[in-house]
């Protein structure tokens, strides 16, 4: 089936992008081969010359990867998807494809820690100018614009505090400056939020997270218009940050169940967040689906649900430091996995201050609102009563 906008999203997750070989398989085939044969030299020349479409070499294109790209593009409502070897290489390919030395990127301060390193350290060494601003304050984005500004880069909701930005407002500011708004849609996935419909130009995914959904493979994707994706693909096929066919095959299976999984993650996360808010040992809960969330209304306008990530501050007991309170809770769990990953069917628990956000200074952490008693749970698919019972305050 080719993409058809009249189908509902869950149907697209199952049916879009799929192609069938002469064998008539009902599940997408895994093309675990590096190169493709030509009938003769003339066909080889035509493929290389671009006058005949078709596969050449799996660093460029591979049928299993193409099926994954077409399925994800249908779900995000994008013209084109470029699959990459990881979420980080998706961000790298996006910037390398669209920016040059001297160009300027405005990025949210509350993006994935490794994205901060990529922009602030590595790409900076190659002459990319980067300004970090507040995710939730559009006037800072406006003020950061220079004549060289090419990209705005955000994650919404943010990690770990689930802050939300108004995608349409930032897209308008970016477009007035002839810049593109890039949204890392990893936390929501298209099952919950469709940034292109809200005015964004480019979407980034770490497929490693909810798209896989069972913690198996690394992968990523960049999505947008054909014109914007052409140089991104050009970088990928030359630099080789290609998604493996095996991983694409796993992600194809993940996309089939994405909608039903995201509904379940969000339902369980809302239940857990509501319960946490009622616990005397919890000082504060961060979850966009709660009415107490400062941007609850905006989140519910942009998202179908609050998603699967819940963060909260543990109230220290007398004599306990904030970190001791958080660590005691995390270390007392028997069921929930202590790991920094998210988007797995198994629930995971993290102490951001000493793991994902340990590389930033204590002052910067405090400024970002990540206190030493903050705990993040990526709510999986276990029964929520078992999760509650596992949190021994
Ligand atoms: C994990 C993650 C990434 C990086 O993805 P990898 O697949 O680990 O390279 C980027 N953005 C967000 C929001 C993430 O959670």
Coordinates of C-alpha atoms and ligand atoms in Angstrom, one line a residue:
X1 CA 0.0 0.0 0.0
X2 CA 1.2 3.5 -0.8
X3 CA 0.5 6.2 1.7
X4 CA -3.1 7.3 1.7
X5 CA -4.2 10.2 3.9
X6 CA -7.7 8.9 4.2
X7 CA -6.6 6.1 6.5
X8 CA -6.5 6.6 10.2
X9 CA -3.0 6.8 11.9
X10 CA -3.2 3.3 13.4
X11 CA -4.1 1.8 10.0
X12 CA -1.1 3.7 8.4
X13 CA 1.1 2.3 11.1
X14 CA 0.2 -1.2 10.0
X15 CA -0.3 -0.7 6.2
X16 CA 1.6 2.3 4.9
X17 CA 4.9 2.0 3.2
X18 CA 4.7 -1.8 2.9
X19 CA 5.8 -3.5 -0.3
X20 CA 5.5 -7.1 -1.2
X21 CA 7.9 -9.2 -3.2
X22 CA 6.9 -11.9 -5.7
X23 CA 6.8 -14.4 -2.8
X24 CA 3.7 -12.6 -1.4
X25 CA 5.0 -12.3 2.2
X26 CA 2.5 -10.6 4.6
X27 CA 5.2 -9.2 6.8
X28 CA 7.9 -6.9 5.4
X29 CA 10.9 -8.8 4.1
X30 CA 14.4 -8.2 5.6
X31 CA 16.8 -7.4 2.8
X32 CA 20.1 -8.2 4.6
X33 CA 22.4 -7.6 1.6
X34 CA 24.9 -4.8 0.9
X35 CA 24.7 -4.5 -2.8
X36 CA 22.2 -5.0 -5.7
X37 CA 22.8 -6.6 -9.0
X38 CA 22.2 -5.0 -12.4
X39 CA 21.0 -6.7 -15.5
X40 CA 23.9 -5.3 -17.5
X41 CA 26.4 -2.4 -17.6
X42 CA 23.9 -0.1 -19.2
X43 CA 21.6 -0.5 -16.2
X44 CA 24.4 0.0 -13.8
X45 CA 25.3 3.2 -15.6
X46 CA 21.7 4.3 -15.5
X47 CA 21.3 3.6 -11.8
X48 CA 24.5 5.4 -11.0
X49 CA 23.6 8.3 -13.3
X50 CA 20.2 8.7 -11.6
X51 CA 18.3 8.2 -14.8
X52 CA 16.8 4.9 -13.6
X53 CA 15.4 4.6 -10.1
X54 CA 16.5 1.5 -8.0
X55 CA 18.8 0.3 -5.4
X56 CA 22.6 0.3 -5.8
X57 CA 24.2 -0.2 -2.5
X58 CA 22.7 -0.4 1.0
X59 CA 24.7 2.6 2.3
X60 CA 22.5 4.6 -0.1
X61 CA 19.2 2.8 -0.1
X62 CA 17.9 -0.6 1.0
X63 CA 14.3 -1.9 0.4
X64 CA 13.7 -2.7 4.1
X65 CA 15.0 0.7 5.2
X66 CA 12.9 2.4 2.4
X67 CA 9.7 0.7 3.7
X68 CA 10.5 2.0 7.2
X69 CA 11.1 5.5 5.8
X70 CA 7.8 5.5 3.9
X71 CA 5.8 4.2 6.9
X72 CA 7.3 6.8 9.3
X73 CA 6.8 9.5 6.7
X74 CA 3.1 8.5 6.3
X75 CA 2.7 8.7 10.1
X76 CA 4.3 12.1 10.4
X77 CA 2.6 13.5 7.3
X78 CA 6.1 14.2 5.8
X79 CA 7.0 14.1 2.1
X80 CA 10.3 12.4 2.9
X81 CA 12.1 10.5 5.6
X82 CA 15.8 9.8 5.8
X83 CA 16.6 6.9 8.2
X84 CA 19.8 7.1 10.1
X85 CA 22.0 4.8 12.3
X86 CA 20.9 6.5 15.6
X87 CA 19.0 9.6 16.9
X88 CA 22.3 11.5 17.2
X89 CA 23.3 10.8 13.6
X90 CA 19.8 12.0 12.6
X91 CA 20.6 15.4 14.2
X92 CA 24.1 15.4 12.7
X93 CA 22.8 14.6 9.2
X94 CA 20.2 17.3 9.5
X95 CA 22.8 20.0 10.5
X96 CA 25.5 18.7 8.0
X97 CA 22.9 18.7 5.2
X98 CA 21.4 22.1 5.8
X99 CA 24.1 24.2 7.5
X100 CA 27.6 25.5 6.6
X101 CA 30.5 27.0 8.5
X102 CA 29.4 30.4 10.0
X103 CA 25.7 29.5 10.1
X104 CA 23.8 29.9 13.3
X105 CA 21.5 27.6 15.2
X106 CA 19.2 28.6 18.1
X107 CA 18.6 25.6 20.3
X108 CA 16.6 25.0 23.4
X109 CA 18.7 24.8 26.6
X110 CA 16.6 21.8 27.6
X111 CA 17.4 19.4 24.8
X112 CA 18.9 15.9 25.2
X113 CA 22.3 16.2 26.9
X114 CA 24.2 14.6 24.0
X115 CA 22.5 17.1 21.6
X116 CA 23.9 19.9 23.7
X117 CA 27.3 18.4 23.4
X118 CA 27.0 17.9 19.7
X119 CA 25.9 21.5 19.1
X120 CA 27.9 23.2 21.8
X121 CA 31.2 21.3 21.5
X122 CA 31.6 19.3 18.3
X123 CA 29.7 21.4 15.7
X124 CA 31.0 24.6 17.2
X125 CA 34.6 23.4 16.5
X126 CA 33.5 23.3 12.8
X127 CA 32.4 26.8 12.8
X128 CA 28.7 26.5 13.6
X129 CA 27.4 29.2 15.9
X130 CA 25.0 28.1 18.5
X131 CA 22.9 30.0 21.0
X132 CA 21.0 28.2 23.7
X133 CA 17.8 29.8 24.9
X134 CA 14.8 29.0 27.1
X135 CA 12.4 26.5 25.6
X136 CA 9.3 28.2 26.9
X137 CA 10.2 31.9 26.3
X138 CA 9.6 32.9 22.6
X139 CA 11.1 36.4 23.1
X140 CA 14.6 34.7 23.8
X141 CA 14.3 32.9 20.4
X142 CA 13.4 36.2 18.7
X143 CA 16.3 38.0 20.4
X144 CA 18.8 35.3 19.4
X145 CA 18.2 35.6 15.7
X146 CA 21.2 36.7 13.5
X147 CA 21.4 37.2 9.8
X148 CA 23.0 33.7 9.7
X149 CA 20.3 31.8 11.7
X150 CA 19.4 28.7 9.8
X151 CA 17.8 26.4 12.3
X152 CA 15.7 26.5 15.5
X153 CA 16.1 23.2 17.4
X154 CA 13.6 22.1 20.1
X155 CA 12.4 19.0 22.0
X156 CA 8.8 19.2 23.3
X157 CA 8.0 18.0 25.9
X158 CA 11.5 18.4 27.3
X159 CA 13.6 15.9 29.2
X160 CA 13.3 15.4 32.2
X161 CA 11.0 18.3 33.3
X162 CA 8.4 17.8 30.5
X163 CA 8.3 21.5 29.6
X164 CA 6.3 22.3 26.5
X165 CA 6.8 25.0 23.9
X166 CA 4.3 26.4 21.4
X167 CA 5.4 24.9 18.2
X168 CA 3.4 27.2 16.0
X169 CA 4.7 30.3 17.8
X170 CA 8.4 29.2 17.4
X171 CA 7.7 28.2 13.7
X172 CA 6.4 31.7 13.0
X173 CA 9.4 33.3 14.5
X174 CA 11.8 31.0 12.6
X175 CA 10.0 31.6 9.3
X176 CA 10.1 35.4 9.7
X177 CA 13.9 35.0 9.9
X178 CA 14.0 32.5 6.9
X179 CA 15.0 29.8 9.3
X180 CA 13.6 26.3 9.8
X181 CA 12.1 24.9 13.0
X182 CA 13.4 21.4 13.8
X183 CA 11.5 19.4 16.4
X184 CA 12.9 16.3 18.1
X185 CA 9.6 14.3 18.4
X186 CA 11.1 11.4 20.3
X187 CA 9.1 11.8 23.5
X188 CA 5.7 12.0 21.7
X189 CA 6.1 10.1 18.4
X190 CA 3.5 10.8 15.7
X191 CA 1.0 8.8 17.7
X192 CA 0.7 11.8 20.1
X193 CA 2.1 14.9 18.3
X194 CA 2.6 15.8 14.7
X195 CA 5.0 18.8 14.6
X196 CA 4.7 19.4 10.8
X197 CA 0.9 19.9 11.1
X198 CA 1.8 22.5 13.8
X199 CA 4.1 24.5 11.6
X200 CA 7.5 22.8 12.1
X201 CA 9.7 22.1 9.0
X202 CA 11.8 19.2 10.1
X203 CA 11.3 16.3 12.6
X204 CA 14.0 14.3 14.3
X205 CA 13.5 10.9 15.8
X206 CA 15.5 8.6 17.9
X207 CA 13.9 5.4 16.7
X208 CA 15.8 3.7 19.6
X209 CA 13.0 4.8 21.9
X210 CA 9.3 4.4 21.4
X211 CA 9.5 3.5 17.7
X212 CA 11.4 0.3 18.6
X213 CA 9.4 0.2 21.8
X214 CA 11.2 -2.8 23.3
X215 CA 14.7 -1.6 23.8
X216 CA 16.5 -3.6 21.0
X217 CA 18.0 -1.4 18.3
X218 CA 19.5 2.0 17.7
X219 CA 18.2 4.1 14.9
X220 CA 17.0 7.5 13.9
X221 CA 15.2 9.6 11.3
X222 CA 15.0 13.0 9.8
X223 CA 11.7 14.0 8.1
X224 CA 10.5 17.0 6.1
X225 CA 9.9 18.2 2.6
X226 CA 11.7 16.6 -0.4
X227 CA 13.7 19.8 -0.9
X228 CA 15.0 19.9 2.6
X229 CA 15.6 16.2 2.8
X230 CA 17.7 16.1 -0.4
X231 CA 20.9 17.5 1.1
X232 CA 20.3 15.5 4.3
X233 CA 20.2 12.3 2.3
X234 CA 23.2 13.5 0.3
X235 CA 25.2 13.8 3.5
X236 CA 24.0 10.3 4.7
X237 CA 24.8 8.4 1.6
X238 CA 28.3 10.0 1.5
X239 CA 29.1 9.9 5.2
X240 CA 27.5 6.5 5.8
X241 CA 25.3 7.2 8.9
X242 CA 22.9 4.7 7.4
X243 CA 20.3 2.7 9.3
X244 CA 21.0 -1.0 9.2
X245 CA 18.4 -3.1 7.3
X246 CA 18.0 -5.4 10.3
X247 CA 17.2 -2.4 12.6
X248 CA 14.7 -1.0 10.0
X249 CA 13.0 -4.4 10.0
X250 CA 12.6 -4.3 13.8
X251 CA 11.4 -0.7 13.7
X252 CA 8.8 -1.6 11.0
X253 CA 7.4 -4.1 13.5
X254 CA 7.5 -1.3 16.2
X255 CA 5.5 1.1 14.1
X256 CA 2.8 -1.5 13.6
X257 CA 2.0 -1.3 17.4
X258 CA 3.1 2.3 18.0
X259 CA -0.4 3.8 18.5
X260 CA -1.7 1.1 20.8
X261 CA 1.5 1.2 22.8
X262 CA 1.6 5.0 23.1
X263 CA -2.0 5.0 24.3
X264 CA -1.1 2.5 27.0
X265 CA 2.1 4.3 28.0
X266 CA 0.2 7.5 28.4
X267 CA -2.8 6.0 30.2
X268 CA -0.4 4.3 32.7
X269 CA 1.7 7.4 33.0
X270 CA -1.3 9.6 33.8
X271 CA -2.4 7.1 36.4
X272 CA 1.0 6.9 38.0
X273 CA 1.5 10.7 37.9
X274 CA -1.9 11.3 39.6
X275 CA -1.0 8.7 42.3
X276 CA 2.4 10.3 42.8
X277 CA 0.9 13.7 43.2
X278 CA -1.2 12.3 46.1
X279 CA 1.8 10.9 48.0
X280 CA 3.0 12.9 50.9
X281 CA 6.6 11.9 50.2
X282 CA 6.5 13.5 46.7
X283 CA 7.2 17.2 46.7
X284 CA 6.3 17.8 43.0
X285 CA 5.2 15.9 39.9
X286 CA 6.1 17.0 36.3
X287 CA 3.7 15.5 33.7
X288 CA 1.9 17.4 30.9
X289 CA -1.2 15.4 31.3
X290 CA -1.8 16.7 34.9
X291 CA -3.9 19.8 35.3
X292 CA -1.2 21.0 37.7
X293 CA 1.4 21.2 34.9
X294 CA 2.0 24.9 34.1
X295 CA 1.5 24.3 30.4
X296 CA -1.2 21.7 30.6
X297 CA -3.6 23.6 28.2
X298 CA -0.9 24.1 25.6
X299 CA 0.2 20.4 25.9
X300 CA -3.3 19.2 25.4
X301 CA -3.7 21.5 22.4
X302 CA -0.6 20.1 20.7
X303 CA -0.6 16.5 22.0
X304 CA -3.2 13.7 22.1
X305 CA -2.0 12.8 25.6
X306 CA 0.7 13.6 28.1
X307 CA 3.0 10.8 26.8
X308 CA 4.9 8.2 28.9
X309 CA 7.5 10.2 30.9
X310 CA 6.8 11.3 34.4
X311 CA 9.3 13.1 36.6
X312 CA 9.0 13.9 40.3
X313 CA 10.8 15.3 43.3
X314 CA 11.2 13.0 46.4
X315 CA 10.7 14.7 49.7
X316 CA 13.9 14.0 51.8
X317 CA 13.3 12.4 55.2
X318 CA 14.9 14.1 58.2
X319 CA 18.7 13.8 58.0
X320 CA 18.6 12.9 54.3
X321 CA 20.1 15.0 51.5
X322 CA 18.0 15.5 48.4
X323 CA 20.2 13.1 46.5
X324 CA 20.0 10.4 49.2
X325 CA 16.2 10.7 49.1
X326 CA 16.2 10.1 45.3
X327 CA 18.8 7.3 45.4
X328 CA 17.0 5.5 48.3
X329 CA 13.8 5.4 46.3
X330 CA 15.5 4.3 43.1
X331 CA 17.6 1.6 44.9
X332 CA 14.6 0.2 46.6
X333 CA 12.9 -0.7 43.4
X334 CA 12.8 -4.4 42.5
X335 CA 10.7 -4.3 39.3
X336 CA 11.5 -1.0 37.5
X337 CA 14.9 -1.1 35.6
X338 CA 17.5 1.4 36.8
X339 CA 18.6 2.6 33.3
X340 CA 18.7 5.9 31.5
X341 CA 16.9 4.6 28.4
X342 CA 13.3 5.4 27.7
X343 CA 10.5 4.2 25.4
X344 CA 10.9 0.6 26.4
X345 CA 8.0 -1.7 27.3
X346 CA 9.8 -2.2 30.6
X347 CA 9.5 0.8 32.9
X348 CA 12.8 2.5 33.6
X349 CA 13.9 4.8 36.4
X350 CA 16.7 7.4 36.4
X351 CA 18.3 10.0 38.6
X352 CA 19.0 12.8 36.0
X353 CA 21.3 14.9 38.2
X354 CA 23.9 12.1 38.5
X355 CA 23.4 10.5 35.1
X356 CA 21.9 12.1 32.0
X357 CA 22.6 15.6 33.3
X358 CA 25.8 15.0 35.4
X359 CA 28.0 16.6 32.7
X360 CA 26.5 20.1 33.2
X361 CA 27.5 22.1 36.3
X362 CA 25.5 22.1 39.5
X363 CA 24.6 25.7 38.9
X364 CA 23.4 25.1 35.4
X365 CA 21.4 22.1 36.6
X366 CA 19.7 24.2 39.3
X367 CA 19.0 26.9 36.8
X368 CA 17.4 24.3 34.5
X369 CA 15.2 23.2 37.5
X370 CA 16.8 19.7 37.7
X371 CA 17.2 19.3 41.5
X372 CA 19.1 16.5 43.3
X373 CA 15.8 14.9 44.4
X374 CA 14.4 14.7 40.9
X375 CA 13.6 11.2 39.6
X376 CA 12.4 10.3 36.1
X377 CA 10.3 7.3 35.2
X378 CA 9.7 6.2 31.6
X379 CA 6.4 4.4 32.3
X380 CA 6.4 1.0 30.5
X381 CA 3.6 -1.4 29.9
X382 CA 3.5 -3.3 33.3
X383 CA 0.3 -3.2 35.4
X384 CA 0.4 0.3 37.0
X385 CA -0.4 -1.2 40.4
X386 CA 2.8 -3.2 40.3
X387 CA 4.7 0.0 39.5
X388 CA 3.1 1.9 42.4
X389 CA 4.0 -1.1 44.7
X390 CA 7.6 -0.9 43.5
X391 CA 8.0 2.7 44.6
X392 CA 8.7 2.4 48.3
X393 CA 9.1 5.9 49.7
Ligands
LIG1 C1 17.8 9.2 23.0 C2 17.5 10.5 22.4 C3 18.3 11.0 21.3 C4 19.5 10.3 20.8 O1 19.1 9.1 20.2 P1 20.1 7.8 20.0 O2 19.3 6.9 19.2 O3 20.5 7.4 21.4 O4 21.3 8.3 19.3 C5 18.0 12.3 20.8 N1 16.9 13.0 21.3 C6 16.2 12.5 22.3 C7 15.0 13.3 22.8 C8 16.5 11.3 22.9 O5 15.7 10.9 24.0

